[in-house]
XYZ file of C-alpha atoms in Angstrom:
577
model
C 14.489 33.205 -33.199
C 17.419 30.921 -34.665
C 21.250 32.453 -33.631
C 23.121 33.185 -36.963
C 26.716 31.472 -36.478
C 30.080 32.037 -38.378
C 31.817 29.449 -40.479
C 34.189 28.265 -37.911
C 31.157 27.438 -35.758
C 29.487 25.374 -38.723
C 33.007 23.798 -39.151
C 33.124 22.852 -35.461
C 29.405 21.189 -35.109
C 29.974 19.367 -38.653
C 33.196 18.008 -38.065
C 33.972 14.068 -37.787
C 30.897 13.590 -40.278
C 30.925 10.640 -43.191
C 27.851 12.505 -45.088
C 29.423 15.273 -47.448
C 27.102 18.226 -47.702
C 27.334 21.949 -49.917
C 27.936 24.450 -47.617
C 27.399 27.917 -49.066
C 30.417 30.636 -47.596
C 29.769 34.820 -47.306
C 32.954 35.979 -46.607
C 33.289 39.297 -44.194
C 33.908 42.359 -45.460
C 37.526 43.434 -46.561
C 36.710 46.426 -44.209
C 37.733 43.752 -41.441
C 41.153 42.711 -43.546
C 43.303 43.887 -40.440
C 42.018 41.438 -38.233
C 43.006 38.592 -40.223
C 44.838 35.300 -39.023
C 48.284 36.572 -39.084
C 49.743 32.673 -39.007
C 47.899 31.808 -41.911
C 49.986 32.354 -45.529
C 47.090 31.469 -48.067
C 44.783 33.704 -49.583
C 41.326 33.110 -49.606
C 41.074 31.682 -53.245
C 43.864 28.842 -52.646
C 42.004 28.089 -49.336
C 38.587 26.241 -51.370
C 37.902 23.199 -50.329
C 40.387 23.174 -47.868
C 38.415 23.173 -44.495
C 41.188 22.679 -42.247
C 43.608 26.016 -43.569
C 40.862 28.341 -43.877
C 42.270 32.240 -43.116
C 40.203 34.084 -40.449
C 37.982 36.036 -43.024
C 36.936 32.954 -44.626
C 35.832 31.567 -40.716
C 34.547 34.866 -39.567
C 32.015 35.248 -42.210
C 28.197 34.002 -42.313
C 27.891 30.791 -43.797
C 24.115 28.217 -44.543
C 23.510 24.942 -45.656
C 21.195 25.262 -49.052
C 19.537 21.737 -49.053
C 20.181 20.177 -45.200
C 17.152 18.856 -43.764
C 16.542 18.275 -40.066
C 19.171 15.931 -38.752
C 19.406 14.421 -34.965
C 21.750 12.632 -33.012
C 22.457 11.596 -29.516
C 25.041 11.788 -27.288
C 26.353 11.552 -23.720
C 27.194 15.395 -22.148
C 30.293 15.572 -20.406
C 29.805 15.166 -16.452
C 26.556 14.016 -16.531
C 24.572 10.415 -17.052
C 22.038 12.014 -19.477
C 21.615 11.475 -22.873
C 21.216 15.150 -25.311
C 19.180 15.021 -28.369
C 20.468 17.547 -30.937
C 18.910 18.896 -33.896
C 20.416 21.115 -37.319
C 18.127 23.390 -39.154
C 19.170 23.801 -42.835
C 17.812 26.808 -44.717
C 16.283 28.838 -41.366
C 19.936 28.067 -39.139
C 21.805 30.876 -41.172
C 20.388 33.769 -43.088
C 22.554 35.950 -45.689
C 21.601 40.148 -45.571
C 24.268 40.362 -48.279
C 23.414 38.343 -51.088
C 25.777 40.363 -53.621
C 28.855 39.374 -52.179
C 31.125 36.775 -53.420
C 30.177 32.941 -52.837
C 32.641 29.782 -52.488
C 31.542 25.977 -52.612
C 33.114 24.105 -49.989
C 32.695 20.046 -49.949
C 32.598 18.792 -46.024
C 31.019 16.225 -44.005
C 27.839 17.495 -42.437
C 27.314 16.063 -39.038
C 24.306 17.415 -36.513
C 25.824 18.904 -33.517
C 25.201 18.315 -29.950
C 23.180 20.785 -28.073
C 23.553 20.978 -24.465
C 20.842 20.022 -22.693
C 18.258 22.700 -20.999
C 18.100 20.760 -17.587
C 21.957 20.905 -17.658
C 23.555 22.324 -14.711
C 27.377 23.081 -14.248
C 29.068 19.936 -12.036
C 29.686 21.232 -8.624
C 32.435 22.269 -8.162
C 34.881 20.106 -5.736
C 38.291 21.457 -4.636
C 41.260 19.359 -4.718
C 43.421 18.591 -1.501
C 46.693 20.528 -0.789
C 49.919 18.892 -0.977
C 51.448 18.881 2.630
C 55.095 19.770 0.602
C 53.413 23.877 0.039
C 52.447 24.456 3.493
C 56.213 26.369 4.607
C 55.656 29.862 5.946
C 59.224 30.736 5.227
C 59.719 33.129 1.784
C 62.843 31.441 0.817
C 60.809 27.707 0.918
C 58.360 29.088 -0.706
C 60.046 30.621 -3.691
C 62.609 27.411 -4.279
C 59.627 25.252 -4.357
C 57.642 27.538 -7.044
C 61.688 28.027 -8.600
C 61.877 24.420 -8.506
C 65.242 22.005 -8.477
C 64.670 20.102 -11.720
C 64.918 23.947 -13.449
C 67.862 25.108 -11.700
C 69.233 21.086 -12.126
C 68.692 22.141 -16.185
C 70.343 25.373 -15.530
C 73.453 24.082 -13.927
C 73.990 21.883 -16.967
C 73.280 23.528 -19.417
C 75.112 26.984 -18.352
C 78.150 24.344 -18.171
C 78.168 23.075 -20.959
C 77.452 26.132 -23.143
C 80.467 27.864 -21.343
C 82.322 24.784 -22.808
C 80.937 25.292 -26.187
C 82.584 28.719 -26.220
C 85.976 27.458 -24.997
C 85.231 28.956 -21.134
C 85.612 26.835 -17.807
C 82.436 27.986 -15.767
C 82.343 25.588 -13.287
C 79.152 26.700 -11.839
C 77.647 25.669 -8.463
C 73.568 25.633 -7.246
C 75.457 27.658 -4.333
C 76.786 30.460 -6.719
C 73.614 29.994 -9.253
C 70.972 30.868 -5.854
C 73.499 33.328 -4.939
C 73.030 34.922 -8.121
C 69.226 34.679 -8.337
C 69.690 36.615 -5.009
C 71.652 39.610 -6.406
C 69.280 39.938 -9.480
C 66.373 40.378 -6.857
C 67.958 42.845 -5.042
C 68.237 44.779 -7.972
C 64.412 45.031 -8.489
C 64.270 47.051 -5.210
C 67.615 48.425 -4.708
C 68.116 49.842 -8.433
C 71.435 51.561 -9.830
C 72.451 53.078 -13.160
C 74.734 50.036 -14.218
C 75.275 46.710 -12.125
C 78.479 47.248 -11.884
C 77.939 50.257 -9.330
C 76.756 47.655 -6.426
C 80.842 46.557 -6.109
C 81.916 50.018 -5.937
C 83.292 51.474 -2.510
C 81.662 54.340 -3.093
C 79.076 54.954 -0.284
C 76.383 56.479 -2.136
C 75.478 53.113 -4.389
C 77.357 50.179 -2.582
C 75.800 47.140 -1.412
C 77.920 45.292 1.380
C 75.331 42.175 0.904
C 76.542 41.994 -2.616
C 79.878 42.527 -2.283
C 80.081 40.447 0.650
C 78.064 37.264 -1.412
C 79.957 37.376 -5.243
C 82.628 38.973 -6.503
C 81.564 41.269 -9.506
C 83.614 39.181 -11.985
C 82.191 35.876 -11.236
C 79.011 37.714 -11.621
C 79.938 38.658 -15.580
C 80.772 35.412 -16.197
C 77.844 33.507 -14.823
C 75.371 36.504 -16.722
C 77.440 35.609 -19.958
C 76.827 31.737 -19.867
C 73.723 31.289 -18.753
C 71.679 29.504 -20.147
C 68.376 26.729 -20.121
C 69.031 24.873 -23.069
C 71.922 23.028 -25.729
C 72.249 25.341 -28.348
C 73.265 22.145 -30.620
C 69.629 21.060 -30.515
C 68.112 24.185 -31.725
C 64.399 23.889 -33.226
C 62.429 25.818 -35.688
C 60.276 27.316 -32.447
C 60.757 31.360 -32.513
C 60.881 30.183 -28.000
C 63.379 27.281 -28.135
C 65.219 29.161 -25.851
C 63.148 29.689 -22.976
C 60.997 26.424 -23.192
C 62.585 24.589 -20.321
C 61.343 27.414 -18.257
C 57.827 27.715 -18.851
C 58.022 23.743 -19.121
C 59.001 23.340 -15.525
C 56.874 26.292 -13.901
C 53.432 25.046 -15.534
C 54.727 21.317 -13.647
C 54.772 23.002 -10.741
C 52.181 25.196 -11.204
C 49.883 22.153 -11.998
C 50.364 20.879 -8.486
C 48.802 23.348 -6.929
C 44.747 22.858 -6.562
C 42.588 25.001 -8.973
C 40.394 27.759 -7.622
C 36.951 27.709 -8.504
C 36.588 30.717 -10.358
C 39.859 31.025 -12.732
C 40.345 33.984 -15.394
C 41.665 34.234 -19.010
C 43.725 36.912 -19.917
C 46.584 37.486 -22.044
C 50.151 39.429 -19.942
C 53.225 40.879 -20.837
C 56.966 40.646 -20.956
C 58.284 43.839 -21.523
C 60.755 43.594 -24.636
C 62.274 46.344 -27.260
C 64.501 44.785 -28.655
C 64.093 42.797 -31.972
C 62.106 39.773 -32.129
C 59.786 38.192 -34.670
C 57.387 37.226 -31.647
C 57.325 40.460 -30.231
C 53.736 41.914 -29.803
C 52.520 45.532 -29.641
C 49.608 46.036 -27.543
C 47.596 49.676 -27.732
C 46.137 50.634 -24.152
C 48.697 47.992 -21.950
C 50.607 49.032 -19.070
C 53.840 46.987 -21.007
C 52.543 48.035 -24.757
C 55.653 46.346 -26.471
C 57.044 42.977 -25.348
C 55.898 38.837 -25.397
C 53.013 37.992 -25.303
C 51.613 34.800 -22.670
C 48.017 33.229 -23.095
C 47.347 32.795 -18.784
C 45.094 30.999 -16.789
C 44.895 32.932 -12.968
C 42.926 32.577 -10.461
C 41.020 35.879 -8.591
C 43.992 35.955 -5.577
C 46.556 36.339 -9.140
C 48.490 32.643 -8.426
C 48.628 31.904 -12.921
C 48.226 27.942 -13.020
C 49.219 27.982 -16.380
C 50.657 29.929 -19.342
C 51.882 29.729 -22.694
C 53.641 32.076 -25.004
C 51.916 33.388 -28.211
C 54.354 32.299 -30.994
C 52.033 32.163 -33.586
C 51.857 28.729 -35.470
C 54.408 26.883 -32.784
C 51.974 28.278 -29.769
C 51.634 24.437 -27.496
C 47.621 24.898 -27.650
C 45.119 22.979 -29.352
C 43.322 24.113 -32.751
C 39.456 23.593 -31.736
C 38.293 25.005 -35.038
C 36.225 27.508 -33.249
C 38.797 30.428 -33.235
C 41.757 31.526 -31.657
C 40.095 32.947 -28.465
C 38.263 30.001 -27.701
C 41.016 27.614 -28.519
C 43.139 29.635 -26.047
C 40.525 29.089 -23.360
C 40.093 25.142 -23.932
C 43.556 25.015 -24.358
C 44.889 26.387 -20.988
C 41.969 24.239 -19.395
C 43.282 21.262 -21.131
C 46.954 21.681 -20.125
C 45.986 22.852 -16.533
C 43.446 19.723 -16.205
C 40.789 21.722 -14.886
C 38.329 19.779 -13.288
C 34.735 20.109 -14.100
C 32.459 22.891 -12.284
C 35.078 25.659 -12.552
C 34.251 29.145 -13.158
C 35.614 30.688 -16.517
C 36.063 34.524 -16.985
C 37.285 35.907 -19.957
C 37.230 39.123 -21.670
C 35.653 39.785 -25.949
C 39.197 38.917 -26.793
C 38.126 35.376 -26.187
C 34.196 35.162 -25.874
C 32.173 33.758 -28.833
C 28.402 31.938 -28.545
C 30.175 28.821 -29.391
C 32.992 29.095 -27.103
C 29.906 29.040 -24.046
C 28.127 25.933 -25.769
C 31.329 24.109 -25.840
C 32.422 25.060 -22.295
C 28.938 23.762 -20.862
C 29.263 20.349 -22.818
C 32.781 20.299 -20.912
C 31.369 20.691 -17.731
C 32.642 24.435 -16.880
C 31.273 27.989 -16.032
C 31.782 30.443 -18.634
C 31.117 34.236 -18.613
C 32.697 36.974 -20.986
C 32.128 40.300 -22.299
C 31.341 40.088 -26.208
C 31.774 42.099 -29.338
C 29.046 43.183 -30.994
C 30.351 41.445 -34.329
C 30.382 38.140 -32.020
C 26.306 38.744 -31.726
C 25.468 37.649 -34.886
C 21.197 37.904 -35.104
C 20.640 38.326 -31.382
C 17.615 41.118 -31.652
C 19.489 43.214 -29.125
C 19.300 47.491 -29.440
C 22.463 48.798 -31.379
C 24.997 50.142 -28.948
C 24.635 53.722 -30.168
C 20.662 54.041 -29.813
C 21.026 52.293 -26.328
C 23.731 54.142 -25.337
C 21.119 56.890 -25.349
C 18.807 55.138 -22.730
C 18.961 55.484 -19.081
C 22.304 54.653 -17.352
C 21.517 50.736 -15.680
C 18.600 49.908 -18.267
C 19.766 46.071 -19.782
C 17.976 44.255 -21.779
C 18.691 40.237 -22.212
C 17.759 37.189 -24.012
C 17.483 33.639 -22.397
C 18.527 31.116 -25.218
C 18.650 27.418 -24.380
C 22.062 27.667 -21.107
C 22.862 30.719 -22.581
C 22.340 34.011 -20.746
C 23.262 37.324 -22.925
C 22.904 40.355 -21.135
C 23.380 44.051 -22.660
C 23.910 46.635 -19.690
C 24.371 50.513 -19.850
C 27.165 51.787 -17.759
C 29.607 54.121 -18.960
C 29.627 52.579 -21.908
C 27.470 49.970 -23.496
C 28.524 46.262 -22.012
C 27.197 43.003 -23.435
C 28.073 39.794 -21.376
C 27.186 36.142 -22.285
C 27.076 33.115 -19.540
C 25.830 30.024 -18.924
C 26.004 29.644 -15.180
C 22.654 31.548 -15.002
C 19.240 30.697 -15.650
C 17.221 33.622 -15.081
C 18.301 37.698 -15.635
C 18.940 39.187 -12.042
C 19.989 42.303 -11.167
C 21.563 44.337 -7.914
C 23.139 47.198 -6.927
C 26.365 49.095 -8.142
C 27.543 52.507 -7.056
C 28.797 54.482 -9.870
C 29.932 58.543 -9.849
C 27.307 61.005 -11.221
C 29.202 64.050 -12.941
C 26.284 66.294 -12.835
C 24.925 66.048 -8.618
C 28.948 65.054 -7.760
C 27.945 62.459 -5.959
C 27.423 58.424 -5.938
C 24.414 57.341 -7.385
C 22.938 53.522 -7.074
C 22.151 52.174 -10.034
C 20.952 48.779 -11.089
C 23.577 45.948 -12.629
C 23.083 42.486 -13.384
C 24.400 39.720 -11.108
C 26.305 38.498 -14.183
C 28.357 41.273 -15.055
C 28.902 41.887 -11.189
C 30.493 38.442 -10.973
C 32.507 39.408 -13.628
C 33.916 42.750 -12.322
C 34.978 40.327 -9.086
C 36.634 37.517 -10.712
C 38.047 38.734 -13.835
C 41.089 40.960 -12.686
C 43.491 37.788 -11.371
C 45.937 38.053 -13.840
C 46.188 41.516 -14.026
C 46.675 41.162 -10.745
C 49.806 39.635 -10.741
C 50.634 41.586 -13.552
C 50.856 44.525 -10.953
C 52.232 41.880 -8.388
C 55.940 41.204 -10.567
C 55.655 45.259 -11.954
C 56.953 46.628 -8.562
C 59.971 45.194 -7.788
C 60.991 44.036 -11.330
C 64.750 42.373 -11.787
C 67.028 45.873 -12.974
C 69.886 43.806 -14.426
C 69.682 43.791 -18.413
C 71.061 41.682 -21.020
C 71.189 42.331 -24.754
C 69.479 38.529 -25.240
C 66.414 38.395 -26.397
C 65.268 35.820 -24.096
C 66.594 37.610 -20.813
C 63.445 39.411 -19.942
C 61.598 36.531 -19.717
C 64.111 34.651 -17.028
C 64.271 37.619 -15.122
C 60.417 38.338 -15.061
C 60.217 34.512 -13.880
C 62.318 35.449 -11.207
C 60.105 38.251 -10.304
C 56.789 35.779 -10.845
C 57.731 34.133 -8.043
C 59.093 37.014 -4.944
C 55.485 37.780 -5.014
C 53.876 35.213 -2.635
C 54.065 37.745 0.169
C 51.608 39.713 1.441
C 54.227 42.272 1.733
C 55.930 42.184 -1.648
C 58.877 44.308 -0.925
C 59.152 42.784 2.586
C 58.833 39.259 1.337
C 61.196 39.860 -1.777
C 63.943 41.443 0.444
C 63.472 38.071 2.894
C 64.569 35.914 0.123
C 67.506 37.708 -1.568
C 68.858 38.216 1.679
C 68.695 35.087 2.699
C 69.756 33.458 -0.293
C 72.748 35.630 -0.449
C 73.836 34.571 3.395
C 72.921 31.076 3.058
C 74.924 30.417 -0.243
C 77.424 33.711 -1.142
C 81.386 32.932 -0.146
C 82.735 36.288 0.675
C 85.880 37.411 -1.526
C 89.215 36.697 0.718
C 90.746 39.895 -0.230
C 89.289 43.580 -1.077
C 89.242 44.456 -4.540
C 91.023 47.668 -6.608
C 89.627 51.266 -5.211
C 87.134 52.630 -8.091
C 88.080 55.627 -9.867
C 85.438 58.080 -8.639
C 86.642 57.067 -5.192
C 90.372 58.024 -6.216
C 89.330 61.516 -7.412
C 87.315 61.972 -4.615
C 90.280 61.305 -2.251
C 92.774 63.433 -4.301
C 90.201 66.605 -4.004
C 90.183 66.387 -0.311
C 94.195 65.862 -0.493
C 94.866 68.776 -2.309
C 92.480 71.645 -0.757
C 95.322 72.943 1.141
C 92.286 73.222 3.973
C 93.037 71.993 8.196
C 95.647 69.253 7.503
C 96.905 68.590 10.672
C 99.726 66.080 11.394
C 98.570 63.831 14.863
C 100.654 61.079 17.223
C 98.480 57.825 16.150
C 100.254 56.124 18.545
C 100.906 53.149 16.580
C 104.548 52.501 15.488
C 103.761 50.042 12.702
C 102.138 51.942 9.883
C 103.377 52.789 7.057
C 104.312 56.428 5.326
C 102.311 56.878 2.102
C 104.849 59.177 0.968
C 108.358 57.162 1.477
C 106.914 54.049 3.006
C 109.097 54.134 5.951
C 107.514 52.983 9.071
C 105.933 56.325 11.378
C 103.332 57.141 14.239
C 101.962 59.868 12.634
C 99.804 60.159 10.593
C 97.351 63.094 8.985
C 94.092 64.227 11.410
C 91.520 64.978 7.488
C 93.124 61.989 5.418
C 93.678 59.746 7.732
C 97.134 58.871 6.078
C 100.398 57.681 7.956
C 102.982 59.952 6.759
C 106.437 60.847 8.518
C 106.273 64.930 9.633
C 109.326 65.647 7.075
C 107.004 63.837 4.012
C 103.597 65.680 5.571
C 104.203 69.156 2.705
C 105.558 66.933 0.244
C 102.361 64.309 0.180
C 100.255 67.211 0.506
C 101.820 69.310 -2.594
C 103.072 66.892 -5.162
């Protein structure tokens, strides 16, 4: 039987078309209104005849062609020498079950798409050479060549010249700008109520390698400039702010050779303060905070990411979606070469998203919704919910495997690096013996379970040790968590993370000439001791050239609990007054 397919997937296979065709549009159901486009400001009515600004019930709903006859075309399919014949079936393509709904009229050019061809097989995949430059074993090489020089070169300037702009001298060095990186990774695993608390002299929270590296003013006033852009230059994008960074890490990123089985997933920033980009995400680890689209491989290394910011998100609009222009997208920008595995969760997986992905030349497995299955004759997940745990059923259409499965709950998953349904084996927990039961699971959804968890991953990877130092900016979480993104090379994160702020705080912190003013709790704790009126003892130091706290006369003596010089006539007196 024919697939049913949406209106954005008629839009995508008739587009660049000089014949102008009737297409007939059945819009969803208004029970779906929450899911709608949120970028798009028309309503449905000012949207006819404008195929390019359609709102996401318009391109979710069923759409046919009422008098299209049998078209074909040829073309070349990308990463191979063979030719692809494609055909479009009119009337029989896209049945309606709800003829009572409303209808629109919209005039487009009507173009037969290109089917991939049924001998197709996915390029093989070839890895790239490593660069020579990331072979250093040592942490700190490692995370300045991830950090790279042309950001903290853009750092340097711009902190400058924004401390100018507010009438400040900053003056800031690379030497005090990695010495700071250093003492806002230390905070990740060395945490304290305030920041402030790692310059006291108090021995319960003091940290000699930070007070030893910066002094705790220069540390306010580099926190209070920084910055990765001119603020004179300001742009309607909600992330003008913070574009320099992901700029700059995606560069480097890029250099690094692809895996051959990469994952889609969406992470993020944690983030409660106010911010028109600010997501909420039910059943996340971080449930408020920004959103980034990421491309990871299995090991978690992300090769590329960009930030959800609605209409100004750097992706391409493929017509087919947002999910699938999220996945082409991050392919596109991360030049993945052909015969790389895809994995992607429903978020992202739609029929045409697969067809599209096997024209490019790539591997592509997801789970789907169910309202993504358009007339696939599969069992409805409740009544096969009710069948055996491990029974699947499947359907083999054209380079499309779709596989239903029965686990814990009901699991569909659609791929095209499979020709035939296999299955294996898959240990799962049985409530009623209490004990681990074998049960059969495709080879599809097994591949999945192994390759789909890289960017969660590193999601857990940069959640340990995460950078404790606030700021009231809304753009502060995500330098810090870039900071974090890349302390987690190690196999060892806390080991490898401590390596680097260490070292960067020897290698390039100038210890303060002079000791700074005694905090106040250490004051109080020195005047209850003074006062207890409990074994002061006055003791021969031996030394002739210290001075009486009392009088400030010069004595030998000093007291045995306070370790004070005072002269024996001032020893009452200190001790009383």
């Amino acid at each position: 039987p024919f697939l049913r397919y949406t209106v954005a997937e008629i839009l995508a296979m008739l587009q660049d078309s000089e014949t102008v065709a009737d297409i007939t549009v059945v819009p969803e159901s208004e029970m779906h209104a929450h899911d709608t486009d949120c970028d798009s400001d028309q309503s449905d009515d000012e949207a006819t005849g404008d195929h390019n600004r359609l709102p996401s019930r318009i391109l979710k709903g069923e759409g046919f062609l009422p008098n299209s006859d049998i078209q074909t075309e040829t073309r070349k399919v990308s990463g191979t020498n063979e030719n692809v014949t494609s055909q479009i079936v009119g009337p029989m393509l896209h049945k309606t079950k709800n003829q009572d709904k409303k209808f629109k009229k919209i005039k487009i050019a009507a173009k037969a798409p290109a089917q991939a061809n049924k001998k197709y097989q996915i390029p093989r995949y070839v890895p790239k050479e490593h660069d020579p430059g990331f072979t250093s074993d040592d942490p700190v090489d490692i995370f300045l060549t991830f950090y790279p020089k042309s950001l903290r070169d853009v750092t340097l300037e711009m902190s400058n010249l924004y401390a100018e702009q507010k009438g400040k001298t900053l003056n800031l060095t690379e030497d005090e700008l990695l010495t700071f990186y250093g003492i806002l990774l230390i905070s990740g695993y060395n945490t304290v109520p305030r920041r402030r608390l790692l310059w006291s002299d108090d021995c319960d929270v003091s940290n000699n390698a930070v007070k030893d590296a910066m002094r705790r003013n220069r540390f306010d006033e580099i926190m209070s400039s920084v910055h990765l852009v001119d603020n004179m230059k300001i742009t309607a994008d909600p992330f003008f702010k913070v574009r320099p960074l992901f700029k700059h890490l995606n560069d480097i990123n890029n250099a690094i050779p692809i895996a051959e089985h990469v994952a889609v997933d969406e992470m993020m920033i944690e983030y409660f303060g106010r911010h028109g980009c600010k997501q909420f995400i039910r059943g996340k680890p971080i449930r408020f905070g920004y959103k980034i689209w990421s491309l990871a491989s299995s090991s978690g290394f992300v090769h590329q990411m960009e930030p959800y910011v609605g209409s100004h998100t750097h992706l391409v609009e493929t017509g087919l979606g947002q999910g699938p222009s999220v996945v082409l997208g991050l392919a596109e920008k991360a030049e993945v070469p052909p015969g790389v595995k895809f994995y992607h969760d429903n978020l992202f997986t739609t029929l045409s998203l697969v067809d599209e992905m096997t024209l490019r030349g790539y591997g592509s497995c997801g789970t789907m919704r169910q309202t993504q299955l358009h007339n696939v004759p599969f069992t409805a997940p409740q009544t096969f919910k009710k069948t055996p745990r491990g029974d699947a059923e499947y359907l083999v259409e054209a380079e499309k495997l779709i596989v239903r499965w029965n686990d814990n709950s009901v699991v569909t998953v659609v791929s095209n690096m499979e020709r035939e349904f296999t299955e294996t084996e898959a240990k799962r927990w049985n409530k009623q013996k209490r004990t681990m039961d074998k049960v059969r699971q495709p080879k599809c959804i097994q591949d999945y379970n192994t390759h789909m968890g890289g960017v969660d991953l590193h999601d857990q990877f940069v959640s340990r040790y995460r950078v404790n130092i606030w700021s009231k900016k809304w753009w502060w979480p995500c330098f810090s968590w870039a900071l974090n993104k890349h302390s987690t090379y190690g196999k060892d994160l806390l080991s490898f993370q401590r390596l680097v702020a260490q070292t960067l705080l020897l290698r390039h912190g100038t210890k303060p000439s002079r000791q700074g003013r005694r905090s106040s709790m250490a004051v109080a704790i020195t005047d209850a001791t003074r006062f207890d009126n409990l074994n002061h003892w006055p003791c021969n130091t031996g030394s002739r050239y210290k001075r009486c706290k009392n009088c400030g006369g010069r004595t030998s003596f000093a007291c045995g609990k306070c370790d004070v010089p005072l002269h024996v006539e001032c020893f009452k007196k200190y001790h009383t007054e």
